[in-house]
């Protein structure tokens, strides 16, 4: 039986809400398939507003891949703003997809992609609006499998009670495999019900099903062990790694939003993974090894994407895009191809020590010279050694001086506050560095029309990084240092007006720290916050630190125990049974080297330093140069 659209019920509510266009669907390159033509149906959710969720690469890629499969359909759903949520509850309108406005509860799978832990409460809103029981244990045969993915799913324990399953790593291949398991189970008449389907997914070792694992605790609250409670379930669940990105040139037909979104561009991921070894960076650790797309595939993807979408900006994405072994040829080839057209190129993430002015000139050939962004992360040389961000003050000054002298007038510098071993003087060093940047720019250009913006975020220790054992700085310490830094920046009238200052206070970082390193007991806090009205916690205007602290106290969770407490080497961490490929002993050793200030080289260009990923995952680093050139294409 086809599932009917609920748009006629939704449409009456839209004149009463802000930005109604984000709920109507119909974007260029969106896909609506006949319900009865598919026997496996996915609702893919990014748990934030449409304007944030639509550009998300992970959801966009899976949306295309699944819709290309015969007998499979995929639609998208996003978090609805509180104004529409209230109306939906009043009128009985369920959580819906934006493609065909079908109720989310009718699908086989609700796949939720978490880029950040602060989207957890939005998932609960979607479940409740959909009529899906919040707790996995309460779900019946007619409820979809609630499946988590994305970077925050590498520790799904805080939301384990709300999830049926989670997937670690790259989603391209495992999403197809999951679809086949569901298709086979349904074709057989759903033997064994929901439990049998979850068992089939878990047995492969590629899908984590929390209900099949029991957690035992010591009397002091630490975890004693996490163990399977069924004989055929593996002790450890491994991440998925796509080894040939050229085989997966997605997105082929990028979605073009009707409403304004945070990124108005066509994005191509030029490589996946990073081996720079920044100790704070979860993304760099969990996406190893480095796998580059070939220059010819990148060129073909850009050409196709621009034609399919009409976007006039192309972003070349990765964790450090200038590190692609053939980035010079890529930049020149694309700049040559699109010179004189309205298509501009951007390199959103650039390291100080990978930047060169020739590269910047190629990327700005067709566009205006907006600001350049660099991330020294630490305010002192000592701090940068602790975090293994091997950027010297000389590197930074030389790079920005070159940029200013070549016509750039705005540089943004990104730092973190609250890093392990950090002292007040490390943070105050940011002010000295910013002043030196302005001074060097003025000397290089002979002009006072030079700007530098200092942007600072609070550090949060993340799972699967060397800092997973570290104590997080309390918010009072972070806020005090940020205030002192602001005063240091403003006190010097010669530089104060030339330096912008943006920062996030320490309170949201504490909540993120609770969620990122939490265990299953933190789920009660999340639910209590949601029941108290917690929504869109990643947005400063909706976030309430007091709400989170009150909820934690009500359910008996000690926030400090999860955040500002340093862990010992042999403590069982909530995610130890989830394998990102990294050797635990190597991570611990790197944590010890961080404290001593020892640096680790990038293993792309140096001998292997035994992080464990390549042998554990059966993978290898894949880099060029290939010797190929960008294929010449005529732009019409």
Coordinates of C-alpha atoms in Angstrom, one line a residue:
X1 CA 0.0 0.0 0.0
X2 CA 1.4 3.4 -0.9
X3 CA 2.0 5.8 2.0
X4 CA 0.2 9.1 1.4
X5 CA 1.7 12.5 1.6
X6 CA 0.8 14.6 4.7
X7 CA 1.5 17.9 2.8
X8 CA -2.1 18.9 2.7
X9 CA -2.1 18.9 6.5
X10 CA 1.3 20.6 6.8
X11 CA 0.5 23.3 4.2
X12 CA -2.1 24.9 6.5
X13 CA 0.5 25.4 9.2
X14 CA 3.3 27.0 7.0
X15 CA 1.9 30.6 6.9
X16 CA 2.2 30.6 10.7
X17 CA 5.9 29.8 10.9
X18 CA 9.2 31.5 10.1
X19 CA 11.0 30.3 6.9
X20 CA 8.2 28.0 5.7
X21 CA 10.1 27.4 2.4
X22 CA 12.5 25.0 4.2
X23 CA 9.7 22.5 4.7
X24 CA 8.3 22.3 1.2
X25 CA 10.9 20.2 -0.7
X26 CA 11.0 20.2 -4.5
X27 CA 14.7 21.2 -4.8
X28 CA 16.5 20.7 -8.0
X29 CA 18.0 17.1 -8.1
X30 CA 15.8 15.9 -5.3
X31 CA 14.3 12.4 -5.8
X32 CA 10.8 11.1 -5.2
X33 CA 10.3 7.4 -6.0
X34 CA 7.1 5.4 -6.1
X35 CA 6.5 3.9 -2.6
X36 CA 5.4 0.6 -3.9
X37 CA 8.4 0.3 -6.3
X38 CA 10.7 -0.1 -3.3
X39 CA 10.9 -2.8 -0.6
X40 CA 13.5 -1.0 1.5
X41 CA 12.8 2.5 2.5
X42 CA 15.2 4.9 4.3
X43 CA 14.5 8.3 6.0
X44 CA 17.8 10.1 6.3
X45 CA 18.0 12.7 9.0
X46 CA 20.4 15.5 9.8
X47 CA 19.4 16.5 13.3
X48 CA 19.5 20.3 12.8
X49 CA 17.7 22.9 10.8
X50 CA 17.3 22.5 7.0
X51 CA 19.8 25.4 6.4
X52 CA 22.5 23.5 8.3
X53 CA 21.5 20.0 7.2
X54 CA 21.0 20.3 3.5
X55 CA 24.7 21.0 2.6
X56 CA 25.8 18.0 4.7
X57 CA 27.9 15.8 2.5
X58 CA 27.3 12.5 4.4
X59 CA 23.5 12.7 4.0
X60 CA 23.7 13.9 0.4
X61 CA 26.0 11.0 -0.6
X62 CA 23.8 8.3 1.0
X63 CA 20.7 9.9 -0.4
X64 CA 22.0 9.4 -4.0
X65 CA 23.6 6.0 -3.5
X66 CA 20.4 4.5 -1.9
X67 CA 18.1 6.0 -4.5
X68 CA 20.3 4.5 -7.3
X69 CA 19.7 1.0 -5.8
X70 CA 16.8 -0.9 -7.5
X71 CA 14.0 -1.5 -5.0
X72 CA 15.3 1.1 -2.5
X73 CA 14.2 4.6 -1.8
X74 CA 15.6 7.3 0.4
X75 CA 14.1 10.6 1.6
X76 CA 15.3 13.4 3.8
X77 CA 14.1 14.8 7.1
X78 CA 15.4 17.7 9.2
X79 CA 14.8 19.1 12.7
X80 CA 11.8 21.4 12.7
X81 CA 12.0 24.7 14.5
X82 CA 10.0 25.1 17.8
X83 CA 7.4 27.2 16.1
X84 CA 6.4 24.5 13.7
X85 CA 6.9 21.8 16.3
X86 CA 4.2 23.4 18.5
X87 CA 1.8 23.6 15.6
X88 CA 2.5 20.0 14.6
X89 CA 1.7 18.8 18.1
X90 CA -1.5 20.8 18.3
X91 CA -2.7 19.5 14.9
X92 CA -1.4 16.0 15.1
X93 CA 1.0 16.3 12.1
X94 CA 3.8 13.8 12.3
X95 CA 7.5 14.2 11.5
X96 CA 7.8 14.2 7.7
X97 CA 10.3 13.9 4.9
X98 CA 10.8 17.0 2.7
X99 CA 10.9 15.0 -0.5
X100 CA 7.4 13.4 -0.6
X101 CA 6.2 14.5 2.8
X102 CA 5.7 11.0 4.0
X103 CA 5.5 10.2 7.7
X104 CA 8.9 9.1 9.1
X105 CA 7.4 6.2 11.0
X106 CA 6.3 4.5 7.8
X107 CA 10.0 3.9 6.7
X108 CA 12.1 0.8 7.4
X109 CA 15.1 2.8 8.7
X110 CA 15.5 6.2 10.2
X111 CA 19.2 7.0 9.7
X112 CA 20.5 9.9 11.7
X113 CA 23.9 11.5 10.9
X114 CA 25.5 13.1 13.9
X115 CA 28.3 15.6 13.2
X116 CA 28.1 16.8 16.8
X117 CA 26.7 15.5 20.0
X118 CA 24.6 18.7 20.5
X119 CA 22.1 17.3 18.0
X120 CA 20.9 14.5 20.4
X121 CA 17.9 16.4 21.7
X122 CA 16.7 17.1 18.2
X123 CA 16.7 13.4 17.4
X124 CA 14.4 12.9 20.4
X125 CA 12.0 15.6 19.1
X126 CA 11.9 13.9 15.7
X127 CA 11.2 10.5 17.2
X128 CA 8.4 11.8 19.4
X129 CA 6.8 13.8 16.6
X130 CA 7.0 10.7 14.4
X131 CA 5.2 8.6 17.0
X132 CA 8.3 6.3 17.4
X133 CA 8.9 5.3 21.1
X134 CA 11.9 7.1 22.5
X135 CA 13.4 4.0 24.0
X136 CA 14.5 1.2 21.6
X137 CA 13.2 -1.4 24.0
X138 CA 9.7 -0.1 23.6
X139 CA 9.6 -0.2 19.8
X140 CA 7.4 -2.7 17.9
X141 CA 7.3 -4.4 14.6
X142 CA 5.9 -1.3 12.8
X143 CA 8.6 1.1 14.0
X144 CA 11.7 1.8 11.9
X145 CA 15.2 0.8 12.9
X146 CA 16.8 3.9 14.4
X147 CA 20.4 3.9 13.1
X148 CA 23.1 6.5 14.0
X149 CA 26.1 7.4 11.9
X150 CA 28.6 10.3 11.6
X151 CA 31.5 11.3 13.7
X152 CA 29.6 11.5 16.9
X153 CA 28.5 7.9 16.4
X154 CA 32.0 6.7 17.3
X155 CA 30.8 6.9 20.9
X156 CA 27.0 6.4 20.7
X157 CA 26.8 5.2 24.3
X158 CA 25.0 8.4 25.7
X159 CA 22.2 7.7 23.2
X160 CA 22.4 3.9 23.3
X161 CA 18.9 3.6 24.9
X162 CA 17.4 5.5 22.1
X163 CA 19.2 3.7 19.2
X164 CA 18.6 0.4 17.6
X165 CA 21.9 0.4 15.9
X166 CA 25.0 2.5 15.0
X167 CA 27.5 2.4 12.2
X168 CA 31.1 3.6 12.5
X169 CA 33.0 5.1 9.6
X170 CA 32.3 5.5 5.9
X171 CA 28.6 4.8 5.0
X172 CA 28.7 4.2 1.2
X173 CA 29.2 0.4 1.3
X174 CA 27.6 -0.5 4.6
X175 CA 24.3 1.3 3.7
X176 CA 24.0 -0.9 0.7
X177 CA 24.7 -4.0 2.8
X178 CA 22.2 -3.0 5.4
X179 CA 19.6 -2.6 2.7
X180 CA 20.2 -6.1 1.4
X181 CA 19.9 -7.6 4.9
X182 CA 16.5 -5.8 5.4
X183 CA 15.3 -6.8 1.9
X184 CA 16.1 -10.5 2.5
X185 CA 14.5 -10.5 6.0
X186 CA 11.3 -8.9 4.7
X187 CA 11.2 -11.3 1.7
X188 CA 11.4 -14.2 4.1
X189 CA 8.3 -12.9 5.9
X190 CA 10.2 -11.1 8.8
X191 CA 11.1 -14.2 10.7
X192 CA 11.9 -13.6 14.4
X193 CA 10.6 -10.1 14.2
X194 CA 12.6 -7.0 15.0
X195 CA 15.1 -8.9 17.2
X196 CA 16.1 -11.2 14.4
X197 CA 16.7 -8.3 12.0
X198 CA 19.0 -6.6 14.5
X199 CA 20.7 -9.9 15.1
X200 CA 21.4 -10.3 11.4
X201 CA 22.9 -6.8 11.3
X202 CA 25.0 -7.3 14.4
X203 CA 26.4 -10.7 13.5
X204 CA 28.5 -9.3 10.6
X205 CA 30.5 -7.1 13.0
X206 CA 29.7 -4.1 10.9
X207 CA 26.7 -2.8 12.8
X208 CA 26.7 -2.0 16.5
X209 CA 23.4 -3.0 18.3
X210 CA 23.6 -1.6 21.9
X211 CA 21.0 -3.9 23.3
X212 CA 23.2 -6.9 22.6
X213 CA 25.9 -5.5 24.9
X214 CA 25.7 -5.3 28.7
X215 CA 27.7 -2.7 30.7
X216 CA 29.0 -3.6 34.2
X217 CA 30.2 -0.9 36.6
X218 CA 32.6 -0.8 39.5
X219 CA 31.4 0.6 42.8
X220 CA 33.2 3.9 42.2
X221 CA 31.2 4.4 38.9
X222 CA 34.0 3.4 36.4
X223 CA 33.1 0.8 33.8
X224 CA 34.1 -2.7 34.7
X225 CA 33.5 -4.2 31.3
X226 CA 31.2 -4.1 28.2
X227 CA 30.4 -7.6 27.0
X228 CA 28.0 -9.2 24.4
X229 CA 25.0 -10.8 25.9
X230 CA 24.4 -13.1 22.9
X231 CA 26.8 -15.8 21.6
X232 CA 27.0 -14.7 17.9
X233 CA 27.7 -11.0 18.6
X234 CA 31.3 -9.9 18.2
X235 CA 33.2 -8.4 21.2
X236 CA 34.4 -5.5 19.1
X237 CA 32.6 -3.6 16.3
X238 CA 34.8 -2.2 13.6
X239 CA 34.6 0.9 11.5
X240 CA 34.0 0.9 7.7
X241 CA 36.6 2.3 5.3
X242 CA 36.1 3.0 1.6
X243 CA 39.4 2.4 0.0
X244 CA 38.8 3.6 -3.6
X245 CA 37.1 7.0 -3.5
X246 CA 37.2 7.1 -7.4
X247 CA 34.6 4.3 -7.3
X248 CA 32.2 6.6 -5.4
X249 CA 32.2 10.0 -7.2
X250 CA 29.3 11.4 -5.2
X251 CA 27.4 13.6 -5.1
X252 CA 26.7 13.4 -8.9
X253 CA 23.5 15.5 -8.7
X254 CA 24.0 18.0 -5.9
X255 CA 20.8 19.2 -4.2
X256 CA 20.2 22.9 -4.9
X257 CA 18.3 24.4 -1.9
X258 CA 15.3 26.6 -2.2
X259 CA 15.9 28.3 1.2
X260 CA 19.2 29.9 2.2
X261 CA 21.7 27.5 3.7
X262 CA 25.0 27.9 5.5
X263 CA 27.1 26.8 2.4
X264 CA 25.9 27.9 -1.1
X265 CA 28.4 25.9 -3.2
X266 CA 29.1 22.6 -4.8
X267 CA 31.5 20.6 -2.7
X268 CA 33.9 17.9 -3.8
X269 CA 35.8 15.8 -1.2
X270 CA 39.3 15.6 -2.7
X271 CA 40.6 13.2 -0.1
X272 CA 39.5 11.5 3.0
X273 CA 41.5 11.0 6.2
X274 CA 44.4 12.9 7.8
X275 CA 47.7 11.7 9.2
X276 CA 49.0 15.1 10.5
X277 CA 48.5 13.7 14.0
X278 CA 47.0 16.7 15.7
X279 CA 46.2 15.2 19.1
X280 CA 43.0 17.1 19.7
X281 CA 41.4 16.2 16.3
X282 CA 38.9 13.4 16.4
X283 CA 38.1 13.7 12.7
X284 CA 41.8 13.2 11.8
X285 CA 42.1 10.2 14.0
X286 CA 38.9 8.3 13.1
X287 CA 39.1 8.8 9.3
X288 CA 42.5 7.4 8.8
X289 CA 44.2 6.3 6.5
X290 CA 44.5 9.1 3.9
X291 CA 42.9 8.2 0.6
X292 CA 43.2 10.7 -2.3
X293 CA 40.8 11.1 -5.2
X294 CA 42.6 11.2 -8.5
X295 CA 43.0 14.5 -10.3
X296 CA 41.0 13.2 -13.2
X297 CA 38.0 12.1 -11.0
X298 CA 38.1 15.5 -9.2
X299 CA 38.0 17.3 -12.5
X300 CA 35.1 15.2 -13.8
X301 CA 33.2 15.7 -10.5
X302 CA 33.6 19.4 -10.6
X303 CA 32.5 19.6 -14.2
X304 CA 29.5 17.4 -13.7
X305 CA 28.5 19.1 -10.4
X306 CA 28.6 22.6 -11.8
X307 CA 26.5 21.6 -14.8
X308 CA 24.0 19.7 -12.7
X309 CA 23.5 22.4 -10.1
X310 CA 24.4 25.8 -11.5
X311 CA 26.4 26.7 -8.3
X312 CA 29.0 29.3 -9.1
X313 CA 31.3 28.3 -6.3
X314 CA 33.2 25.0 -6.0
X315 CA 34.7 24.0 -2.6
X316 CA 37.5 21.4 -2.5
X317 CA 36.9 19.7 0.8
X318 CA 39.0 17.6 3.1
X319 CA 40.5 18.0 6.6
X320 CA 43.5 19.8 5.1
X321 CA 42.9 20.3 1.4
X322 CA 46.3 21.8 0.6
X323 CA 47.9 18.5 1.6
X324 CA 46.6 16.7 -1.5
X325 CA 49.7 15.5 -3.3
X326 CA 48.6 17.1 -6.6
X327 CA 46.8 20.2 -5.2
X328 CA 49.0 22.5 -7.4
X329 CA 47.9 20.8 -10.6
X330 CA 44.3 20.6 -9.4
X331 CA 44.2 24.3 -8.6
X332 CA 45.9 25.4 -11.9
X333 CA 43.8 23.0 -14.0
X334 CA 40.5 24.1 -12.5
X335 CA 41.5 27.8 -12.5
X336 CA 42.4 27.5 -16.2
X337 CA 39.2 25.7 -17.0
X338 CA 36.9 28.3 -15.4
X339 CA 38.8 31.5 -16.0
X340 CA 36.5 34.1 -17.4
X341 CA 33.4 32.3 -16.2
X342 CA 31.4 33.1 -13.1
X343 CA 32.6 29.9 -11.4
X344 CA 35.0 30.5 -8.5
X345 CA 37.0 28.0 -6.4
X346 CA 37.6 27.8 -2.7
X347 CA 39.8 25.8 -0.4
X348 CA 37.9 25.9 2.9
X349 CA 40.6 24.3 5.1
X350 CA 44.3 25.3 4.8
X351 CA 47.2 24.7 7.2
X352 CA 49.7 27.4 7.7
X353 CA 52.6 25.1 6.7
X354 CA 50.8 23.8 3.6
X355 CA 49.8 27.2 2.2
X356 CA 51.6 28.9 -0.6
X357 CA 50.8 32.1 -2.5
X358 CA 50.7 30.5 -5.9
X359 CA 48.0 28.2 -4.7
X360 CA 46.0 31.1 -3.2
X361 CA 46.4 33.1 -6.4
X362 CA 45.0 30.2 -8.5
X363 CA 42.0 29.9 -6.2
X364 CA 41.2 33.6 -6.3
X365 CA 41.7 34.0 -10.0
X366 CA 37.9 34.1 -10.7
X367 CA 36.7 35.4 -7.3
X368 CA 37.2 38.3 -5.0
X369 CA 40.0 38.1 -2.5
X370 CA 38.1 37.5 0.7
X371 CA 39.8 36.6 3.9
X372 CA 42.2 33.7 4.5
X373 CA 41.7 31.4 7.5
X374 CA 44.5 29.6 9.3
X375 CA 44.3 27.5 12.5
X376 CA 47.5 27.7 14.7
X377 CA 45.2 26.3 17.5
X378 CA 47.6 27.0 20.3
X379 CA 48.8 30.5 21.4
X380 CA 52.4 29.5 22.2
X381 CA 55.1 27.4 20.7
X382 CA 55.0 25.1 23.8
X383 CA 51.2 24.6 23.4
X384 CA 51.5 23.8 19.7
X385 CA 54.0 21.1 20.5
X386 CA 51.6 19.6 23.1
X387 CA 48.9 19.3 20.5
X388 CA 51.3 18.3 17.7
X389 CA 50.3 21.3 15.6
X390 CA 53.8 21.8 14.1
X391 CA 53.4 25.4 13.1
X392 CA 56.0 27.9 14.4
X393 CA 55.5 31.6 14.9
X394 CA 57.9 32.2 12.0
X395 CA 55.8 30.0 9.8
X396 CA 52.7 32.0 10.6
X397 CA 54.3 35.4 10.2
X398 CA 55.9 34.5 6.9
X399 CA 52.6 33.1 5.5
X400 CA 50.5 36.1 6.5
X401 CA 53.1 38.6 5.4
X402 CA 53.1 37.0 1.9
X403 CA 49.3 37.0 1.8
X404 CA 49.1 40.7 2.8
X405 CA 51.8 41.7 0.3
X406 CA 49.9 39.9 -2.5
X407 CA 46.7 41.8 -1.9
X408 CA 44.8 40.1 0.9
X409 CA 43.6 42.4 3.6
X410 CA 41.8 40.1 6.0
X411 CA 43.2 37.1 7.9
X412 CA 41.3 34.9 10.4
X413 CA 43.2 32.9 13.0
X414 CA 41.5 30.1 14.9
X415 CA 42.7 29.0 18.3
X416 CA 41.4 26.8 21.2
X417 CA 41.3 27.5 24.9
X418 CA 41.4 24.9 27.6
X419 CA 43.9 22.6 26.0
X420 CA 45.7 20.0 28.2
X421 CA 48.6 21.6 30.2
X422 CA 47.5 25.1 29.2
X423 CA 48.5 28.0 31.4
X424 CA 47.3 31.6 31.4
X425 CA 50.4 32.8 29.4
X426 CA 49.7 30.4 26.6
X427 CA 46.3 32.0 26.0
X428 CA 47.7 35.6 26.4
X429 CA 50.3 34.6 23.8
X430 CA 47.5 34.8 21.2
X431 CA 47.3 38.5 21.7
X432 CA 51.0 38.9 21.1
X433 CA 50.8 36.7 17.9
X434 CA 47.8 38.7 16.6
X435 CA 49.7 42.0 17.1
X436 CA 52.8 40.6 15.3
X437 CA 50.5 39.6 12.4
X438 CA 49.1 43.1 12.1
X439 CA 52.6 44.6 12.4
X440 CA 54.0 42.4 9.7
X441 CA 51.1 43.1 7.4
X442 CA 51.5 46.9 7.8
X443 CA 55.2 46.7 7.1
X444 CA 54.7 44.5 4.1
X445 CA 52.1 46.7 2.5
X446 CA 52.9 50.1 3.8
X447 CA 49.2 50.4 4.7
X448 CA 47.3 50.4 7.9
X449 CA 44.3 48.9 6.1
X450 CA 45.1 45.4 7.6
X451 CA 42.7 43.3 9.6
X452 CA 43.1 40.1 11.7
X453 CA 40.3 38.3 13.4
X454 CA 41.0 36.0 16.3
X455 CA 38.4 33.3 16.8
X456 CA 38.5 31.0 19.8
X457 CA 36.6 27.8 20.7
X458 CA 36.6 25.8 23.9
X459 CA 38.6 22.5 23.7
X460 CA 36.6 19.3 24.3
X461 CA 38.5 16.0 24.7
X462 CA 37.1 13.5 22.2
X463 CA 37.0 9.7 22.1
X464 CA 39.6 7.9 19.9
X465 CA 42.2 10.6 20.3
X466 CA 45.3 10.8 22.5
X467 CA 43.4 13.4 24.7
X468 CA 40.6 10.9 25.5
X469 CA 42.1 10.5 28.9
X470 CA 42.7 14.2 29.6
X471 CA 40.9 16.4 32.1
X472 CA 38.7 19.1 30.5
X473 CA 39.2 22.6 31.7
X474 CA 36.3 23.9 33.8
X475 CA 34.2 26.7 32.3
X476 CA 35.3 29.2 34.9
X477 CA 39.0 28.8 33.9
X478 CA 38.2 29.1 30.2
X479 CA 36.0 32.2 30.7
X480 CA 38.6 33.8 32.9
X481 CA 41.3 33.3 30.3
X482 CA 39.1 34.5 27.4
X483 CA 38.3 37.7 29.4
X484 CA 42.0 38.3 30.0
X485 CA 42.8 37.8 26.3
X486 CA 40.1 40.3 25.3
X487 CA 41.6 42.8 27.6
X488 CA 45.0 42.2 26.2
X489 CA 43.8 42.6 22.7
X490 CA 42.0 45.9 23.4
X491 CA 44.5 47.4 25.7
X492 CA 46.9 48.4 22.9
X493 CA 45.3 51.2 20.9
X494 CA 47.8 50.8 18.1
X495 CA 46.4 47.3 17.3
X496 CA 43.1 47.0 19.1
X497 CA 40.9 48.3 16.2
X498 CA 42.7 46.1 13.7
X499 CA 42.0 42.9 15.6
X500 CA 38.6 41.4 15.8
X501 CA 37.8 39.0 18.6
X502 CA 35.2 36.2 18.5
X503 CA 34.9 33.5 21.1
X504 CA 32.6 30.9 22.6
X505 CA 32.3 30.8 26.3
X506 CA 33.2 27.7 28.3
X507 CA 29.7 26.4 29.2
X508 CA 28.6 24.8 25.9
X509 CA 32.0 23.0 25.8
X510 CA 31.3 21.4 29.2
X511 CA 28.0 20.0 27.9
X512 CA 29.6 18.8 24.7
X513 CA 32.3 17.2 26.9
X514 CA 29.7 15.4 29.0
X515 CA 28.1 14.0 25.8
X516 CA 31.3 13.2 23.9
X517 CA 32.9 11.1 26.7
X518 CA 29.7 9.9 28.4
X519 CA 28.4 6.4 28.9
X520 CA 24.8 5.0 29.0
X521 CA 24.0 6.7 32.2
X522 CA 24.2 10.1 30.5
X523 CA 21.1 9.1 28.4
X524 CA 18.9 10.0 31.3
X525 CA 20.3 13.6 31.3
X526 CA 19.6 14.0 27.6
X527 CA 16.0 12.8 28.0
X528 CA 15.5 15.1 31.0
X529 CA 16.9 18.1 29.1
X530 CA 14.6 17.3 26.1
X531 CA 11.5 16.9 28.4
X532 CA 12.4 20.3 29.8
X533 CA 12.3 21.9 26.4
X534 CA 15.9 21.4 25.2
X535 CA 16.1 21.9 21.5
X536 CA 18.8 23.0 19.0
X537 CA 21.6 23.0 21.6
X538 CA 24.2 23.8 19.0
X539 CA 22.6 27.3 18.6
X540 CA 23.6 29.8 21.3
X541 CA 20.2 31.4 21.4
X542 CA 18.6 28.1 22.3
X543 CA 21.3 26.6 24.5
X544 CA 20.8 26.6 28.3
X545 CA 23.7 25.5 30.5
X546 CA 21.4 25.8 33.5
X547 CA 18.9 23.3 31.9
X548 CA 21.7 20.7 31.4
X549 CA 23.1 21.1 34.9
X550 CA 19.6 20.9 36.5
X551 CA 18.8 17.8 34.6
X552 CA 22.1 16.1 35.5
X553 CA 21.5 16.9 39.2
X554 CA 17.9 15.5 39.0
X555 CA 19.1 12.1 37.6
X556 CA 22.1 11.9 39.8
X557 CA 24.9 12.4 37.1
X558 CA 28.1 14.1 38.3
X559 CA 29.1 16.4 35.3
X560 CA 32.6 17.0 36.7
X561 CA 33.2 13.3 36.9
X562 CA 32.7 13.0 33.1
X563 CA 34.4 16.2 32.1
X564 CA 37.1 17.6 34.4
X565 CA 38.4 14.2 35.7
X566 CA 41.6 12.8 34.2
X567 CA 41.3 9.1 33.3
X568 CA 44.0 6.5 34.1
X569 CA 45.6 4.2 31.5
X570 CA 43.8 1.0 32.5
X571 CA 40.3 2.6 32.9
X572 CA 37.7 1.0 30.6
X573 CA 36.4 3.8 28.4
X574 CA 32.8 3.7 27.2
X575 CA 33.8 3.3 23.6
X576 CA 36.6 0.7 24.0
X577 CA 34.5 -2.0 22.4
X578 CA 34.1 0.2 19.3
X579 CA 37.1 0.0 17.0
X580 CA 38.3 3.0 15.0
X581 CA 41.4 1.0 14.0
X582 CA 43.7 3.0 16.4
X583 CA 45.9 1.0 18.7
X584 CA 45.0 1.9 22.3
X585 CA 48.6 1.6 23.5
X586 CA 49.7 4.0 20.7
X587 CA 47.1 6.5 21.7
X588 CA 48.2 6.3 25.4
X589 CA 51.9 6.7 24.3
X590 CA 51.0 9.8 22.2
X591 CA 49.2 11.2 25.3
X592 CA 52.4 10.8 27.3
X593 CA 54.4 12.4 24.5
X594 CA 52.0 15.3 24.4
X595 CA 52.6 16.1 28.1
X596 CA 56.4 16.1 27.4
X597 CA 56.0 18.2 24.2
X598 CA 57.3 15.5 21.8
X599 CA 56.2 15.9 18.2
X600 CA 55.1 13.2 15.7
X601 CA 55.7 13.5 12.0
X602 CA 53.0 13.0 9.3
X603 CA 53.3 9.3 8.2
X604 CA 52.3 10.2 4.7
X605 CA 55.9 11.3 4.0
X606 CA 57.7 9.5 6.8
X607 CA 58.0 5.9 8.0
X608 CA 55.0 4.3 9.8
X609 CA 54.7 5.1 13.5
X610 CA 52.4 2.2 14.3
X611 CA 49.0 3.9 15.1
X612 CA 47.5 0.6 14.1
X613 CA 45.0 1.6 11.5
X614 CA 46.5 0.1 8.3
X615 CA 47.1 -3.4 9.6
X616 CA 43.9 -3.5 11.8
X617 CA 41.6 -2.3 9.0
X618 CA 43.4 -4.0 6.1
X619 CA 44.0 -0.6 4.6
X620 CA 46.8 1.6 3.4
X621 CA 47.7 5.2 2.7
X622 CA 46.8 6.2 -0.9
X623 CA 48.5 9.3 -2.2
X624 CA 50.0 10.5 -5.5
X625 CA 51.5 11.9 -7.5
X626 CA 49.8 9.9 -10.3
X627 CA 51.4 12.0 -13.1
X628 CA 47.9 12.6 -14.6
X629 CA 46.7 16.0 -15.6
X630 CA 43.3 17.5 -15.4
X631 CA 41.3 16.5 -18.4
X632 CA 40.6 19.6 -20.6
X633 CA 37.0 20.4 -20.9
X634 CA 35.3 23.2 -22.7
X635 CA 33.1 25.4 -20.6
X636 CA 29.9 26.4 -22.4

